[in-house]
CSV table of N, CA and C and ligand atoms in Angstrom, one decimal:
chain,number,residue,atom,x,y,z
A,17,MET,N,1.9,-48.0,13.2
A,17,MET,CA,0.4,-47.9,14.0
A,17,MET,C,0.1,-48.9,13.4
A,18,GLU,N,-1.0,-50.0,13.8
A,18,GLU,CA,-1.7,-50.7,13.2
A,18,GLU,C,-3.0,-51.1,13.1
A,19,GLU,N,-3.8,-50.9,12.6
A,19,GLU,CA,-5.3,-50.7,12.3
A,19,GLU,C,-5.8,-52.0,11.3
A,20,ARG,N,-7.1,-52.3,12.5
A,20,ARG,CA,-7.7,-53.2,11.8
A,20,ARG,C,-8.4,-52.8,10.6
A,21,VAL,N,-8.6,-54.0,10.0
A,21,VAL,CA,-9.5,-54.0,8.0
A,21,VAL,C,-10.7,-53.5,9.0
A,22,MET,N,-11.3,-52.4,8.1
A,22,MET,CA,-12.0,-52.0,8.2
A,22,MET,C,-13.3,-53.0,7.6
A,23,GLU,N,-14.5,-53.0,7.3
A,23,GLU,CA,-15.4,-53.7,6.7
A,23,GLU,C,-16.0,-52.0,5.9
A,24,MET,N,-16.2,-52.1,5.0
A,24,MET,CA,-16.7,-51.2,3.7
A,24,MET,C,-18.2,-51.4,3.6
A,25,GLU,N,-18.5,-50.6,4.0
A,25,GLU,CA,-19.8,-50.2,3.9
A,25,GLU,C,-20.7,-49.4,2.9
A,26,TYR,N,-21.9,-49.7,3.1
A,26,TYR,CA,-22.9,-48.6,1.3
A,26,TYR,C,-23.2,-47.5,2.0
A,27,CYS,N,-22.0,-46.8,1.5
A,27,CYS,CA,-23.2,-44.8,1.5
A,27,CYS,C,-24.3,-44.6,0.8
A,28,GLY,N,-24.7,-44.0,1.7
A,28,GLY,CA,-26.9,-44.0,1.1
A,28,GLY,C,-26.5,-43.2,0.6
A,29,ILE,N,-25.9,-42.0,0.0
A,29,ILE,CA,-25.1,-40.6,-0.5
A,29,ILE,C,-24.9,-40.8,-1.8
A,30,CYS,N,-23.3,-41.1,-1.7
A,30,CYS,CA,-23.0,-41.8,-3.5
A,30,CYS,C,-23.0,-43.2,-4.0
A,31,GLU,N,-23.6,-43.8,-3.1
A,31,GLU,CA,-23.8,-44.9,-3.1
A,31,GLU,C,-22.8,-46.0,-3.7
A,32,GLU,N,-21.6,-45.9,-2.8
A,32,GLU,CA,-20.6,-46.3,-3.4
A,32,GLU,C,-20.2,-47.0,-1.7
A,33,LYS,N,-19.4,-48.3,-1.6
A,33,LYS,CA,-18.7,-48.6,-0.7
A,33,LYS,C,-17.3,-48.0,-0.3
A,34,LYS,N,-17.7,-48.0,0.9
A,34,LYS,CA,-16.8,-46.6,1.7
A,34,LYS,C,-16.3,-47.3,3.0
A,35,GLN,N,-15.0,-46.9,3.3
A,35,GLN,CA,-14.6,-47.4,4.8
A,35,GLN,C,-15.3,-46.3,5.6
A,36,GLN,N,-14.5,-45.4,5.6
A,36,GLN,CA,-15.4,-44.3,6.7
A,36,GLN,C,-16.2,-43.1,6.5
A,37,GLY,N,-17.0,-43.1,7.7
A,37,GLY,CA,-18.1,-42.3,7.4
A,37,GLY,C,-18.5,-42.6,8.6
A,38,ILE,N,-19.9,-42.4,9.2
A,38,ILE,CA,-20.6,-41.6,9.8
A,38,ILE,C,-21.7,-42.9,10.0
A,39,HIS,N,-22.5,-42.8,10.5
A,39,HIS,CA,-24.2,-43.7,10.9
A,39,HIS,C,-25.4,-42.5,11.0
A,40,LEU,N,-26.2,-42.2,10.5
A,40,LEU,CA,-27.3,-41.3,10.5
A,40,LEU,C,-28.4,-42.5,10.6
A,41,TYR,N,-28.8,-42.7,11.5
A,41,TYR,CA,-29.5,-43.7,11.9
A,41,TYR,C,-30.0,-45.0,11.7
A,42,ASN,N,-31.0,-45.6,10.5
A,42,ASN,CA,-29.9,-46.8,9.1
A,42,ASN,C,-29.3,-46.7,8.1
A,43,MET,N,-28.6,-45.3,8.1
A,43,MET,CA,-28.1,-45.1,6.8
A,43,MET,C,-26.4,-44.6,7.1
A,44,PHE,N,-25.8,-45.0,6.9
A,44,PHE,CA,-23.9,-44.6,6.3
A,44,PHE,C,-23.7,-43.9,5.4
A,45,ILE,N,-23.6,-42.5,5.6
A,45,ILE,CA,-22.8,-41.4,4.9
A,45,ILE,C,-20.8,-41.9,5.5
A,46,CYS,N,-20.3,-41.9,4.2
A,46,CYS,CA,-18.9,-41.4,3.9
A,46,CYS,C,-18.6,-39.9,4.3
A,47,THR,N,-17.3,-40.5,5.0
A,47,THR,CA,-16.7,-38.9,5.0
A,47,THR,C,-17.0,-37.7,4.2
A,48,GLU,N,-16.8,-38.0,2.8
A,48,GLU,CA,-16.4,-37.6,1.8
A,48,GLU,C,-18.2,-37.5,1.2
A,49,CYS,N,-18.9,-37.7,1.7
A,49,CYS,CA,-20.0,-36.8,1.3
A,49,CYS,C,-20.6,-36.2,2.5
A,50,GLU,N,-20.7,-36.4,3.5
A,50,GLU,CA,-20.7,-35.3,5.1
A,50,GLU,C,-20.2,-34.4,4.2
A,51,HIS,N,-18.8,-34.6,4.1
A,51,HIS,CA,-17.8,-33.7,3.7
A,51,HIS,C,-18.6,-32.0,2.7
A,52,ASN,N,-19.3,-32.9,1.7
A,52,ASN,CA,-19.3,-32.5,0.7
A,52,ASN,C,-20.9,-31.5,0.7
A,53,MET,N,-21.3,-32.4,1.6
A,53,MET,CA,-23.4,-31.9,2.7
A,53,MET,C,-23.3,-30.6,3.1
A,54,ILE,N,-22.0,-30.4,3.9
A,54,ILE,CA,-21.4,-29.5,5.2
A,54,ILE,C,-21.1,-28.4,4.3
A,55,HIS,N,-20.5,-28.6,2.9
A,55,HIS,CA,-19.6,-27.9,2.5
A,55,HIS,C,-21.1,-27.4,1.1
A,56,THR,N,-22.1,-27.6,1.0
A,56,THR,CA,-23.0,-27.6,0.0
A,56,THR,C,-24.0,-25.7,0.3
A,57,GLU,N,-24.4,-25.0,-0.8
A,57,GLU,CA,-25.4,-24.3,-0.3
A,57,GLU,C,-26.6,-24.7,-0.9
A,58,PRO,N,-27.7,-24.2,0.3
A,58,PRO,CA,-28.9,-24.6,-0.5
A,58,PRO,C,-29.4,-24.5,-2.0
A,59,ARG,N,-28.2,-23.1,-2.1
A,59,ARG,CA,-29.2,-22.9,-3.6
A,59,ARG,C,-28.6,-23.4,-4.9
A,60,GLU,N,-27.6,-24.7,-4.1
A,60,GLU,CA,-26.8,-25.6,-5.3
A,60,GLU,C,-27.7,-26.2,-5.9
A,61,GLU,N,-27.5,-27.0,-6.8
A,61,GLU,CA,-28.0,-28.1,-7.5
A,61,GLU,C,-28.4,-29.3,-6.3
A,62,LYS,N,-26.9,-29.9,-6.3
A,62,LYS,CA,-26.5,-30.9,-5.5
A,62,LYS,C,-27.0,-31.1,-4.1
A,63,TYR,N,-27.2,-29.8,-3.7
A,63,TYR,CA,-28.4,-29.9,-2.2
A,63,TYR,C,-30.1,-30.4,-2.6
A,64,GLN,N,-30.1,-30.6,-2.9
A,64,GLN,CA,-31.4,-30.9,-3.9
A,64,GLN,C,-31.6,-32.5,-3.7
A,65,TYR,N,-30.0,-33.2,-4.3
A,65,TYR,CA,-29.9,-33.8,-3.6
A,65,TYR,C,-29.9,-34.7,-2.7
A,66,TYR,N,-29.0,-34.2,-1.7
A,66,TYR,CA,-28.7,-34.6,-0.5
A,66,TYR,C,-30.3,-35.0,0.3
A,67,LEU,N,-30.9,-33.8,0.2
A,67,LEU,CA,-31.8,-33.5,0.9
A,67,LEU,C,-33.0,-35.2,0.5
A,68,LYS,N,-32.9,-34.7,-0.9
A,68,LYS,CA,-33.3,-36.4,-0.9
A,68,LYS,C,-33.2,-37.5,-0.7
A,69,LYS,N,-32.0,-37.8,-1.1
A,69,LYS,CA,-31.1,-38.9,-0.6
A,69,LYS,C,-31.2,-39.5,1.3
A,70,LEU,N,-31.2,-37.8,1.9
A,70,LEU,CA,-31.6,-37.4,3.6
A,70,LEU,C,-33.0,-38.0,3.8
A,71,LYS,N,-33.7,-38.3,2.4
A,71,LYS,CA,-35.4,-38.2,3.5
A,71,LYS,C,-36.0,-40.0,3.3
A,72,ASN,N,-34.7,-40.5,2.6
A,72,ASN,CA,-34.5,-41.7,2.9
A,72,ASN,C,-34.4,-42.8,4.7
A,73,ILE,N,-33.7,-41.8,5.1
A,73,ILE,CA,-33.3,-42.3,6.3
A,73,ILE,C,-35.0,-42.1,7.1
A,74,ASN,N,-35.5,-41.3,7.6
A,74,ASN,CA,-36.9,-41.8,7.4
A,74,ASN,C,-37.7,-42.3,7.9
A,75,GLN,N,-37.9,-43.3,8.8
A,75,GLN,CA,-39.3,-44.3,8.3
A,75,GLN,C,-40.5,-43.7,8.6
A,76,PRO,N,-40.9,-44.1,7.4
A,76,PRO,CA,-42.6,-42.8,7.4
A,76,PRO,C,-43.9,-43.2,8.9
A,77,THR,N,-42.9,-44.8,9.3
A,77,THR,CA,-44.2,-45.2,10.2
A,77,THR,C,-43.2,-44.9,11.2
A,78,MET,N,-42.1,-44.2,11.4
A,78,MET,CA,-42.2,-43.1,12.6
A,78,MET,C,-42.4,-42.4,12.4
A,79,PHE,N,-43.1,-41.7,11.9
A,79,PHE,CA,-44.1,-40.7,12.6
A,79,PHE,C,-45.8,-40.6,12.4
A,80,SER,N,-46.2,-41.8,12.0
A,80,SER,CA,-47.6,-41.6,11.6
A,80,SER,C,-48.4,-42.6,12.7
B,223,ZN,ZN1,-20.8,-41.7,0.3
């Protein structure tokens, strides 16, 4: 199995360069963070952190 060298992308959540992840609008979220977010309960402190980061996805102008 041969794979192309994938470009590293900057994850908007953990702020590290990762190869694998998803794009959510203009933000790249690595698979680790995606997984972590799914498994974070709203009562956990981390949840607020993710929410804050995710808010950066929406450009304010989109809703004005
Ligand atoms: Zn990440």
